[in-house]
Coordinates of N, CA and C in Angstrom, one line a residue:
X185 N -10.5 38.8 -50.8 CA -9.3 38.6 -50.2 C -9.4 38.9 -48.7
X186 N -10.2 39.9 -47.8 CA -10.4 40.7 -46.6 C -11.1 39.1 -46.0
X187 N -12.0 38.5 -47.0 CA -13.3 37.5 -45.8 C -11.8 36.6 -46.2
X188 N -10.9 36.0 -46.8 CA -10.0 34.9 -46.7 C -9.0 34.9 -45.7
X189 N -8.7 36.4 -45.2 CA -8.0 36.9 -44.0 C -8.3 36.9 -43.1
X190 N -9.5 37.0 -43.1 CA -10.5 37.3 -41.8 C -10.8 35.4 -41.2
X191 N -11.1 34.2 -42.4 CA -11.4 33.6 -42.1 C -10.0 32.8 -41.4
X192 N -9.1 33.3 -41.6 CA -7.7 32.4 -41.4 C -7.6 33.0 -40.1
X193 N -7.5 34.5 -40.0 CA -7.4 34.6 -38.8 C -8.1 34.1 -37.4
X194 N -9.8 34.0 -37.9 CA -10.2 33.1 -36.9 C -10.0 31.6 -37.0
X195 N -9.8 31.0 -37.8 CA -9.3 29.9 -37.4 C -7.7 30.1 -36.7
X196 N -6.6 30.7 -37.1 CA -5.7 30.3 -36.5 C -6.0 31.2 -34.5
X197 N -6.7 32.0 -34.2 CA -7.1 32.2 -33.1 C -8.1 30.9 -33.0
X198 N -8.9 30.3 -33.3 CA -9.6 28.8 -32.8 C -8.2 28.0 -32.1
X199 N -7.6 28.1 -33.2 CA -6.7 26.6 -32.4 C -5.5 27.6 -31.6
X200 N -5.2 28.5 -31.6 CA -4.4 29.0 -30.7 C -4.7 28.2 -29.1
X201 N -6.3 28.6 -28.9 CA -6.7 28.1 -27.4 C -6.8 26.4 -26.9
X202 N -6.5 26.1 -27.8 CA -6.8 24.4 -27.6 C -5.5 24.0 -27.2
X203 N -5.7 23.0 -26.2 CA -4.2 22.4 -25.3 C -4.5 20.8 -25.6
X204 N -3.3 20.3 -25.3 CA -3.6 18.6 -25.4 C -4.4 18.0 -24.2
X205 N -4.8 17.1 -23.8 CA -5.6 16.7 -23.1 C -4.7 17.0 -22.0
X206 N -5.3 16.7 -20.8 CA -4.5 16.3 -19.7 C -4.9 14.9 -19.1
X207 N -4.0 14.1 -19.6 CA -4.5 12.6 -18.8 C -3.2 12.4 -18.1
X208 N -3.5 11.3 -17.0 CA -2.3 11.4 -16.1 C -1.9 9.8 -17.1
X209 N -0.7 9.3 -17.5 CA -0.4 8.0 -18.0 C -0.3 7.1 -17.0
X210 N -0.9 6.1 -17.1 CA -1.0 4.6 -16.6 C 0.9 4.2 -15.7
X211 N 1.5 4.7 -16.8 CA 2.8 4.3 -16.3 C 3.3 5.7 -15.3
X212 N 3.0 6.4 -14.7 CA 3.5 7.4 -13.9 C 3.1 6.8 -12.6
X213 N 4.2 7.2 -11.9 CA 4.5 6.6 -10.4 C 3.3 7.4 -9.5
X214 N 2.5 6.7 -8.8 CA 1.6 7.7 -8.3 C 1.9 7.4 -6.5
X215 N 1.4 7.3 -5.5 CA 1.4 7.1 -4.1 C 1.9 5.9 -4.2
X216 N 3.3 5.4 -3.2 CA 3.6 4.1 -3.5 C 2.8 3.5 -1.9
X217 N 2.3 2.2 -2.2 CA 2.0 1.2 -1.1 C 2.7 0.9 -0.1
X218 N 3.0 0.2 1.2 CA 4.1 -0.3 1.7 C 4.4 -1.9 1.3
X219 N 5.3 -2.3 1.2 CA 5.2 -3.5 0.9 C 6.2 -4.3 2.1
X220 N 5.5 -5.5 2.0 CA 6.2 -6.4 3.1 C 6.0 -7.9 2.4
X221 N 7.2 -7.8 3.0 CA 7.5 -9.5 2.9 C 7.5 -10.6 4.1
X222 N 7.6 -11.6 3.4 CA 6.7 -12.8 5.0 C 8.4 -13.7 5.3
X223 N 9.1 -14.0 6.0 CA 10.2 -15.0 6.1 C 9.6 -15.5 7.0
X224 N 10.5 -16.8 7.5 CA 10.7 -17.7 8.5 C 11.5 -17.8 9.4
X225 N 10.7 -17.5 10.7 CA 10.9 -16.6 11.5 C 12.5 -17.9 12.0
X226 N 12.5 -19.3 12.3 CA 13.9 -20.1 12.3 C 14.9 -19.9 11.4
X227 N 14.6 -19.7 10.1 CA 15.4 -19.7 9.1 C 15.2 -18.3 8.2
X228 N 15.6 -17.3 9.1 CA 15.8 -15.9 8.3 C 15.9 -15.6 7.3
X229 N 16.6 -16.4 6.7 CA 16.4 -15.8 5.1 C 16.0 -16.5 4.0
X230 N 14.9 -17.3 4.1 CA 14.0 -17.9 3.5 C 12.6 -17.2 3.5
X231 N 12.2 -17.1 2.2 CA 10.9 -16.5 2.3 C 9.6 -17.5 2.8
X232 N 8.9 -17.2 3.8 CA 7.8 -18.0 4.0 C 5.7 -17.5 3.1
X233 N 5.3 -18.4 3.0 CA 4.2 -18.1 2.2 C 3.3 -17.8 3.7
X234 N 2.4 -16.8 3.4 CA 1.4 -16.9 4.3 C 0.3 -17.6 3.6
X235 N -0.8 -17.8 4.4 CA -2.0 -18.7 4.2 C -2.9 -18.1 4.6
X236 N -4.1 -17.6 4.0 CA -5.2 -17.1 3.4 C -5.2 -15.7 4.5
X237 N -3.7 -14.9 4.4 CA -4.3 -13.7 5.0 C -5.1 -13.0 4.1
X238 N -5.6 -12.2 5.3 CA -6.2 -11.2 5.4 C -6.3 -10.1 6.0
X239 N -5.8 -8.8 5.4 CA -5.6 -7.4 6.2 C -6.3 -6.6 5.9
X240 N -7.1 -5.8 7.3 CA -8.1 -5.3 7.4 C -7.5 -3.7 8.2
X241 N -7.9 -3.0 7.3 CA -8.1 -1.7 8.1 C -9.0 -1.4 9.0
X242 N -8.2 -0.9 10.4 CA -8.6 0.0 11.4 C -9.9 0.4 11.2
X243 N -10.9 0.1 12.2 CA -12.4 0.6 11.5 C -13.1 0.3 10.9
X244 N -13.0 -0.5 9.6 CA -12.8 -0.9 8.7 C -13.8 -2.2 9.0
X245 N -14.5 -2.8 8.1 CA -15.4 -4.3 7.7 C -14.2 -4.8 6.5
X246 N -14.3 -4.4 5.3 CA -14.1 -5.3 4.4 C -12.6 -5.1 4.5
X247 N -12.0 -6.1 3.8 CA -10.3 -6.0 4.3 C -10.0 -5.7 2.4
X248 N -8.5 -5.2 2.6 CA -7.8 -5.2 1.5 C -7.8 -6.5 0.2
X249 N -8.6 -5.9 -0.7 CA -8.6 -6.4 -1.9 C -7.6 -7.1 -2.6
X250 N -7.3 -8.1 -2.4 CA -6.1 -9.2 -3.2 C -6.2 -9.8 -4.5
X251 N -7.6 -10.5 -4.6 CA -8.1 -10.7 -5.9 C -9.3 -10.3 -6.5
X252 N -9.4 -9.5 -7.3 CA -10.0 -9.0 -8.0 C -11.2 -9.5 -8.7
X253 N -10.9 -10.5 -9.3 CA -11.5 -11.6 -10.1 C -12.7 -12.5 -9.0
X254 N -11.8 -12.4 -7.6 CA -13.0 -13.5 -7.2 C -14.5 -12.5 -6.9
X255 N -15.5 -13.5 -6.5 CA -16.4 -12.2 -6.2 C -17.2 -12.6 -4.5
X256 N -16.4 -13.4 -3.9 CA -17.1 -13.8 -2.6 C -16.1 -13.2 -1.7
X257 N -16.0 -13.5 -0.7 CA -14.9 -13.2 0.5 C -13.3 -13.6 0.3
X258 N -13.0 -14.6 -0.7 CA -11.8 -14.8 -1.3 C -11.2 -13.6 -1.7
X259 N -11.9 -12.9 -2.2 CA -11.0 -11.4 -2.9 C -10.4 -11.0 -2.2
X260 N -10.7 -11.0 -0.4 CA -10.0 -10.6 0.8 C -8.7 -11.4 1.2
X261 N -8.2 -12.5 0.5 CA -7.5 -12.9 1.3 C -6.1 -13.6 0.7
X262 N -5.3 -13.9 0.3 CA -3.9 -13.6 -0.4 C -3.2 -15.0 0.4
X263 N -2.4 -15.5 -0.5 CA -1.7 -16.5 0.1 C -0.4 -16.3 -0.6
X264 N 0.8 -16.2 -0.3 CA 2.1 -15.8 -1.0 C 3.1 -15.5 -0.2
X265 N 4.0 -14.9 -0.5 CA 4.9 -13.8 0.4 C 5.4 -12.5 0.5
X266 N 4.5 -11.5 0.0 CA 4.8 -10.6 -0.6 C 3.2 -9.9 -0.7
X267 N 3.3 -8.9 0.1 CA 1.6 -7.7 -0.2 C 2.1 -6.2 -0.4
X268 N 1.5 -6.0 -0.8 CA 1.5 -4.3 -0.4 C 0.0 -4.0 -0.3
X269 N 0.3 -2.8 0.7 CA -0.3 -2.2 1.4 C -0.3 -0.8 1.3
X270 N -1.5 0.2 1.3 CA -1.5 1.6 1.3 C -1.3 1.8 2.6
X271 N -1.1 3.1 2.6 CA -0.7 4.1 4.4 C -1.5 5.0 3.9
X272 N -2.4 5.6 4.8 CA -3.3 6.8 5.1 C -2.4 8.3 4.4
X273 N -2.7 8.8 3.6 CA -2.8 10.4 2.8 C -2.9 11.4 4.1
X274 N -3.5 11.2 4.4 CA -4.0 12.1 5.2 C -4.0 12.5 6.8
X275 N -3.2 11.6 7.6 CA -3.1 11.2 8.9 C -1.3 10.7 8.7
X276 N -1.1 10.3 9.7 CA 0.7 10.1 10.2 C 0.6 8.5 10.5
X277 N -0.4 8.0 11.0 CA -0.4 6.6 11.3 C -1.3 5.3 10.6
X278 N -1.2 4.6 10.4 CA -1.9 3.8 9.6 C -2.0 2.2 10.7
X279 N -3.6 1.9 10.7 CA -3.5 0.4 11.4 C -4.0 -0.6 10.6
X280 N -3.6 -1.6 10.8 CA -4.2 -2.8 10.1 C -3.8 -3.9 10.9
X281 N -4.9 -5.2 10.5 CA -5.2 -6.4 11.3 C -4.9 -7.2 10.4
X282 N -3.9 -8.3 10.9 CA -3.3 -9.0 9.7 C -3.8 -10.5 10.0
X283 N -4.6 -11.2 9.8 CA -5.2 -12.4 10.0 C -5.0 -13.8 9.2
X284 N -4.1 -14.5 10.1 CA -3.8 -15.4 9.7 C -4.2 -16.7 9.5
X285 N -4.7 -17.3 8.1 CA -6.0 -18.8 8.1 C -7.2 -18.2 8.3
X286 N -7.4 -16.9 7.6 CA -8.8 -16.3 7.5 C -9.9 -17.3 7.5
X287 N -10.5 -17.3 7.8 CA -12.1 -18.2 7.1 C -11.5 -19.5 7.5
X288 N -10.6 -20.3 8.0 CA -10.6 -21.8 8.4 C -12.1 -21.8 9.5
X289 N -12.3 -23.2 9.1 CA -13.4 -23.5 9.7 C -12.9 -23.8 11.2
X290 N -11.7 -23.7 11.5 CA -11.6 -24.2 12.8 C -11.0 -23.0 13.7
X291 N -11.7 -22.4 14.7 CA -10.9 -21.3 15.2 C -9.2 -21.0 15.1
X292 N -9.1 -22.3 16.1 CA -7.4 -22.9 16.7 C -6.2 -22.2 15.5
X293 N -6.7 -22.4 14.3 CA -5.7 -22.0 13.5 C -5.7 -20.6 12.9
X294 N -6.5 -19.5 13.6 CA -6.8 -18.3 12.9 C -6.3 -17.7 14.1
X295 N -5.4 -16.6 13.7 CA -4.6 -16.1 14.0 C -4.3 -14.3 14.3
X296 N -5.0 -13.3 14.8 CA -5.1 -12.2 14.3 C -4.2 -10.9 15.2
X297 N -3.2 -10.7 14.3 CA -2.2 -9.2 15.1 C -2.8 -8.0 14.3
X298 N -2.6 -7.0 15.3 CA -2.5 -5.7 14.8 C -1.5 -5.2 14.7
X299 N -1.2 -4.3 13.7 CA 0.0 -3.7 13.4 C -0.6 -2.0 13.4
X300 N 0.3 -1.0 13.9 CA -0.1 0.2 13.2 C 1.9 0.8 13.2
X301 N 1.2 1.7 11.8 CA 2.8 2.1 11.1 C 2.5 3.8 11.2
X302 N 3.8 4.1 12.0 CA 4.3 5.8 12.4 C 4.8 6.2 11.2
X303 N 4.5 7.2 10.6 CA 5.6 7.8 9.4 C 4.9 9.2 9.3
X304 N 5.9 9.7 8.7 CA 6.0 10.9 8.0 C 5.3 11.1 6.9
X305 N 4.9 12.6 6.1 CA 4.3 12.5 4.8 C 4.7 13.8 4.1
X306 N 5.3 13.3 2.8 CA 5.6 14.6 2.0 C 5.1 14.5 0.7
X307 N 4.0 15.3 1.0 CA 3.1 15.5 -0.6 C 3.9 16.5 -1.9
X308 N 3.6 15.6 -3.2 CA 5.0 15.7 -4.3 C 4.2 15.7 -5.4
X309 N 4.3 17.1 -5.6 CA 3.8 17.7 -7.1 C 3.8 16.7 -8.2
X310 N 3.3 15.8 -9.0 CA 3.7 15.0 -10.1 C 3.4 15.9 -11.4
X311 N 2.0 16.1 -11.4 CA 2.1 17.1 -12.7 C 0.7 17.5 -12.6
X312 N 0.1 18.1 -13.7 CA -1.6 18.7 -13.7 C -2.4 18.0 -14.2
X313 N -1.8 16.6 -14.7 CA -2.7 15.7 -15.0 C -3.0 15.0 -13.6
X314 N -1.9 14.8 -13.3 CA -1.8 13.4 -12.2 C -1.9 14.2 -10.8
X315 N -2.0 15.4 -10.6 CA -2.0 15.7 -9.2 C -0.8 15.6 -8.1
X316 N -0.9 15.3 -6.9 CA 0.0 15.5 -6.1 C 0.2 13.9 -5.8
X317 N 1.2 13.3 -5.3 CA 1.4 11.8 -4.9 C 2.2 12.1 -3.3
X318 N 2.3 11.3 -2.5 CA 2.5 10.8 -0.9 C 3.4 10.0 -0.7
X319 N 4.2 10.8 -0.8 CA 5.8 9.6 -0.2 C 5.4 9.6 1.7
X320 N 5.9 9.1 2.3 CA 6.5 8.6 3.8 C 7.4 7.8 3.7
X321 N 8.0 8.3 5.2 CA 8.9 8.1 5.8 C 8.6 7.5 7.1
X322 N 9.2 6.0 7.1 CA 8.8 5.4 8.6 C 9.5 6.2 9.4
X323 N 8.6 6.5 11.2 CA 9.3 6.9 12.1 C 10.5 6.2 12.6
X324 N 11.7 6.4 12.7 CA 12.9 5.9 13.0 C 13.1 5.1 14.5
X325 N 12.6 6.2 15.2 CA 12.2 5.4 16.8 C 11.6 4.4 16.8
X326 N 10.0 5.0 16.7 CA 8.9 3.6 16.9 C 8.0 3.9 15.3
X327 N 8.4 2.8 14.7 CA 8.2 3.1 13.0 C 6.4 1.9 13.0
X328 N 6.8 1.2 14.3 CA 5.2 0.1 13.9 C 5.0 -0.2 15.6
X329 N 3.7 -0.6 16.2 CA 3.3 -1.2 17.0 C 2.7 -2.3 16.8
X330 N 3.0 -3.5 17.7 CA 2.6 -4.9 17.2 C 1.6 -5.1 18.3
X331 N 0.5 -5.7 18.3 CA -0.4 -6.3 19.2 C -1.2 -7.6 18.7
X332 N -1.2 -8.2 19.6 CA -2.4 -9.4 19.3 C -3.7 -9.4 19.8
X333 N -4.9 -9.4 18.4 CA -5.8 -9.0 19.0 C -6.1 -9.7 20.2
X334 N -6.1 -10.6 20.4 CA -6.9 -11.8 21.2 C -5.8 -11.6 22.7
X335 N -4.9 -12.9 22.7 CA -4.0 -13.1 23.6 C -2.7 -12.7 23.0
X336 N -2.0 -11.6 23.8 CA -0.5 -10.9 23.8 C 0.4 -12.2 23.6
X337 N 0.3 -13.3 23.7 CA 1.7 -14.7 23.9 C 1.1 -15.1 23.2
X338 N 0.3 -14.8 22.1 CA 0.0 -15.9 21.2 C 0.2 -15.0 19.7
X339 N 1.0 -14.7 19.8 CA 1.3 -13.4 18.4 C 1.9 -14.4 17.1
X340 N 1.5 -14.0 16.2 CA 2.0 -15.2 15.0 C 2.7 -14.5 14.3
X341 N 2.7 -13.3 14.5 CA 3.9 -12.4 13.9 C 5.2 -12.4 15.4
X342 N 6.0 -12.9 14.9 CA 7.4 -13.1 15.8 C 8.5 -11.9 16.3
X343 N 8.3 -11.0 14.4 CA 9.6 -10.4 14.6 C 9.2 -9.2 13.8
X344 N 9.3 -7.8 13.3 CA 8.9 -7.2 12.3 C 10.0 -6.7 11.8
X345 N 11.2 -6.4 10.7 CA 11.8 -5.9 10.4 C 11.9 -4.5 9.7
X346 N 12.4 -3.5 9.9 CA 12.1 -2.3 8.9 C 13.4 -2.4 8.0
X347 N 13.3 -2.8 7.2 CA 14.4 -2.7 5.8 C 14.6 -1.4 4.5
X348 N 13.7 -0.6 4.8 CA 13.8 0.7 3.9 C 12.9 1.6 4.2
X349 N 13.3 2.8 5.8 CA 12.1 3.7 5.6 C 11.8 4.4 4.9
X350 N 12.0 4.9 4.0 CA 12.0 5.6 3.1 C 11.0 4.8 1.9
X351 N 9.6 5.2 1.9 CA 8.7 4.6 1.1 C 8.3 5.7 -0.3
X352 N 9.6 5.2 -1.5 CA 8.8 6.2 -2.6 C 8.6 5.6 -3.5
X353 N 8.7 3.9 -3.5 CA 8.6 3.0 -5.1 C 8.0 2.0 -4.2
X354 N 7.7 0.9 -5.0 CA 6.9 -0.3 -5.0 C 7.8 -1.5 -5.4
X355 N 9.5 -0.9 -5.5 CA 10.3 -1.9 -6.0 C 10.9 -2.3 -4.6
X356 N 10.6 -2.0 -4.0 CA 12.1 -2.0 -2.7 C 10.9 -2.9 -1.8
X357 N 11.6 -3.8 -0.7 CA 10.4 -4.4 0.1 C 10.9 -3.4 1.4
X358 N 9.8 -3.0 2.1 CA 9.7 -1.7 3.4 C 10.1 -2.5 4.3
X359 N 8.9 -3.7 4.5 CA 9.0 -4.2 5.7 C 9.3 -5.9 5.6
X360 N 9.9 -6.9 6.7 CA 10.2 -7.7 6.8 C 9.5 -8.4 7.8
X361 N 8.5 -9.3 8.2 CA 7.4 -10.0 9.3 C 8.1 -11.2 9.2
X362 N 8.4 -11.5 10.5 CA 9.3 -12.7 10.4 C 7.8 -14.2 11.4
X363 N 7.4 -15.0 11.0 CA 6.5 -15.8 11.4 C 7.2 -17.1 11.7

Protein backbone atom coordinates (compact mmCIF):
# COMPACT_ATOMS: atom_id res chain seq x y z
CA UNK A 1 0.00 0.00 0.00
CA UNK A 2 3.23 2.57 1.07
CA UNK A 3 5.05 1.78 -2.80
CA UNK A 4 1.15 2.53 -4.28
CA UNK A 5 1.34 5.90 -2.45
CA UNK A 6 4.51 6.59 -2.93
CA UNK A 7 4.13 5.76 -6.70
CA UNK A 8 1.00 8.19 -7.05
CA UNK A 9 2.57 10.68 -5.29
CA UNK A 10 5.36 10.96 -7.73
CA UNK A 11 3.48 10.81 -10.55
CA UNK A 12 0.99 13.40 -9.42
CA UNK A 13 4.27 15.77 -8.52
CA UNK A 14 5.56 14.66 -12.40
CA UNK A 15 2.69 16.39 -13.88
CA UNK A 16 2.20 19.05 -11.33
CA UNK A 17 5.46 20.76 -13.24
CA UNK A 18 4.36 20.43 -16.78
CA UNK A 19 2.74 23.65 -18.48
CA UNK A 20 1.00 23.70 -21.94
CA UNK A 21 3.28 24.70 -24.67
CA UNK A 22 3.80 28.16 -25.32
CA UNK A 23 3.12 28.85 -29.02
CA UNK A 24 2.22 32.20 -30.08
CA UNK A 25 -1.22 31.47 -32.56
CA UNK A 26 -0.99 32.27 -36.26
CA UNK A 27 -4.11 34.38 -35.65
CA UNK A 28 -2.78 36.86 -32.92
CA UNK A 29 -2.22 40.42 -34.01
CA UNK A 30 1.57 40.82 -34.01
CA UNK A 31 3.45 44.40 -35.31
CA UNK A 32 1.02 45.95 -37.82
CA UNK A 33 2.70 47.09 -41.37
CA UNK A 34 1.83 50.56 -42.78
CA UNK A 35 -0.47 50.25 -45.45
CA UNK A 36 -1.08 52.58 -48.34
CA UNK A 37 -3.16 52.97 -50.96
CA UNK A 38 -2.44 54.33 -54.70
CA UNK A 39 -5.50 56.96 -56.14
CA UNK A 40 -5.60 59.16 -59.04
CA UNK A 41 -4.05 61.90 -58.43
CA UNK A 42 -7.16 63.98 -61.14
CA UNK A 43 -9.80 62.02 -59.92
CA UNK A 44 -9.38 61.59 -56.08
CA UNK A 45 -11.41 59.06 -55.30
CA UNK A 46 -10.67 56.47 -57.58
CA UNK A 47 -8.23 53.92 -56.81
CA UNK A 48 -5.34 53.81 -59.19
CA UNK A 49 -3.13 50.51 -59.86
CA UNK A 50 0.52 50.95 -59.73
CA UNK A 51 2.79 49.17 -62.27
CA UNK A 52 5.61 46.90 -61.30
CA UNK A 53 6.54 48.88 -58.16
CA UNK A 54 9.07 48.32 -56.20
CA UNK A 55 9.96 49.41 -52.57
CA UNK A 56 13.19 49.35 -51.35
CA UNK A 57 14.59 50.01 -48.05
CA UNK A 58 17.09 52.74 -47.04
CA UNK A 59 20.45 50.97 -47.42
CA UNK A 60 19.06 48.22 -48.47
CA UNK A 61 19.78 46.05 -52.16
CA UNK A 62 16.88 43.79 -52.31
CA UNK A 63 13.48 45.56 -52.02
CA UNK A 64 10.24 44.38 -50.20
CA UNK A 65 9.01 41.01 -50.96
CA UNK A 66 5.51 40.96 -52.84
CA UNK A 67 5.53 37.63 -54.35
CA UNK A 68 6.62 34.89 -52.79
CA UNK A 69 6.16 32.24 -55.33
CA UNK A 70 8.20 34.02 -57.90
CA UNK A 71 11.92 33.16 -57.64
CA UNK A 72 13.66 35.92 -59.91
CA UNK A 73 13.42 39.75 -59.40
CA UNK A 74 9.60 39.67 -59.89
CA UNK A 75 9.09 38.74 -56.15
CA UNK A 76 10.26 42.49 -55.75
CA UNK A 77 7.70 44.12 -57.45
CA UNK A 78 3.72 44.38 -57.01
CA UNK A 79 1.25 45.75 -59.38
CA UNK A 80 -2.28 46.72 -57.64
CA UNK A 81 -3.41 49.38 -55.31
CA UNK A 82 -2.80 48.57 -52.06
CA UNK A 83 0.87 47.48 -50.09
CA UNK A 84 1.86 47.26 -46.89
CA UNK A 85 4.74 48.03 -45.59
CA UNK A 86 6.85 47.46 -42.23
CA UNK A 87 8.30 50.70 -40.15
CA UNK A 88 11.57 50.09 -38.25
CA UNK A 89 11.10 48.38 -34.31
CA UNK A 90 13.73 49.99 -33.36
CA UNK A 91 14.44 53.61 -34.67
CA UNK A 92 11.59 56.51 -35.02
CA UNK A 93 11.99 56.90 -38.76
CA UNK A 94 11.70 54.56 -41.54
CA UNK A 95 12.89 55.25 -45.49
CA UNK A 96 11.92 53.69 -48.53
CA UNK A 97 12.33 54.09 -52.42
CA UNK A 98 9.22 53.61 -54.13
CA UNK A 99 9.99 52.81 -57.89
CA UNK A 100 7.82 53.15 -60.37
CA UNK A 101 7.93 50.54 -63.86
CA UNK A 102 10.75 48.73 -62.05
CA UNK A 103 12.83 46.73 -64.58
CA UNK A 104 11.11 48.48 -67.89
CA UNK A 105 13.57 48.16 -70.44
CA UNK A 106 13.28 51.69 -71.20
CA UNK A 107 14.60 54.26 -68.63
CA UNK A 108 12.00 57.26 -69.59
CA UNK A 109 9.28 55.29 -67.75
CA UNK A 110 10.98 54.36 -64.41
CA UNK A 111 10.26 56.44 -61.99
CA UNK A 112 11.91 56.57 -58.43
CA UNK A 113 10.78 58.79 -55.00
CA UNK A 114 11.88 58.55 -51.67
CA UNK A 115 9.71 58.59 -48.95
CA UNK A 116 10.81 58.53 -45.19
CA UNK A 117 7.96 58.14 -42.31
CA UNK A 118 8.31 60.08 -38.65
CA UNK A 119 6.41 58.25 -35.90
CA UNK A 120 6.36 57.26 -32.68
CA UNK A 121 6.68 53.70 -30.95
CA UNK A 122 4.98 51.99 -28.17
CA UNK A 123 6.04 48.52 -27.46
CA UNK A 124 2.81 46.23 -26.25
CA UNK A 125 3.06 43.26 -24.16
CA UNK A 126 1.04 40.52 -26.30
CA UNK A 127 1.77 37.54 -24.22
CA UNK A 128 4.80 34.86 -23.31
CA UNK A 129 4.30 33.08 -26.29
CA UNK A 130 4.19 35.98 -28.70
CA UNK A 131 6.39 38.56 -27.02
CA UNK A 132 6.08 42.21 -27.29
CA UNK A 133 4.44 43.86 -30.70
CA UNK A 134 5.05 47.80 -32.02
CA UNK A 135 2.34 50.04 -32.52
CA UNK A 136 3.24 53.79 -34.03
CA UNK A 137 2.06 56.71 -34.23
CA UNK A 138 2.71 59.02 -37.33
CA UNK A 139 4.32 62.32 -36.36
CA UNK A 140 1.42 64.89 -36.60
CA UNK A 141 3.64 67.79 -37.89
CA UNK A 142 5.90 66.25 -40.42
CA UNK A 143 4.56 62.51 -40.45
CA UNK A 144 6.64 61.74 -44.17
CA UNK A 145 9.36 63.41 -46.31
CA UNK A 146 8.93 63.12 -50.11
CA UNK A 147 12.01 63.38 -52.43
CA UNK A 148 12.83 62.38 -55.93
CA UNK A 149 15.65 60.38 -56.26
CA UNK A 150 16.72 61.71 -59.59
CA UNK A 151 15.07 65.22 -60.52
CA UNK A 152 12.86 67.15 -57.61
CA UNK A 153 10.05 68.22 -60.81
CA UNK A 154 9.83 65.00 -61.90
CA UNK A 155 8.11 63.30 -58.72
CA UNK A 156 5.48 60.63 -59.72
CA UNK A 157 4.18 60.70 -56.44
CA UNK A 158 1.87 64.02 -56.58
CA UNK A 159 0.31 64.12 -53.30
CA UNK A 160 0.70 61.92 -50.04
CA UNK A 161 -2.25 61.73 -47.77
CA UNK A 162 -2.12 60.62 -43.95
CA UNK A 163 -5.64 59.07 -43.33
CA UNK A 164 -5.03 57.29 -39.93
CA UNK A 165 -1.94 57.95 -37.73
CA UNK A 166 -2.47 55.78 -35.47
CA UNK A 167 -0.93 52.40 -36.90
CA UNK A 168 -2.29 49.28 -34.77
CA UNK A 169 -4.15 46.93 -37.44
CA UNK A 170 -3.68 46.09 -40.98
CA UNK A 171 -7.42 46.82 -41.58
CA UNK A 172 -7.43 50.55 -41.80
CA UNK A 173 -5.42 52.11 -44.94
CA UNK A 174 -2.53 54.68 -43.11
CA UNK A 175 -1.53 56.30 -46.03
CA UNK A 176 -3.04 57.75 -49.23
CA UNK A 177 -0.24 58.50 -52.50
CA UNK A 178 -2.12 60.27 -54.86
CA UNK A 179 -0.16 59.72 -58.60
Amino acid sequence: MKKIILLAFVLALSFSSCEKDDICDANTPTTPRLVIEFYDYDNPSVLKTVTNLKVVGAGMTDGIIFNASATDDSKYLTSGNTISIPLKTNENTTSYSFTLNSGNANPVFVNEDNIKFDYTRNDVFVSRACGFKTLFTLNTSNPYTHTDAAVPDEKWIKYISVEKSNIDNENDTHIKIFF
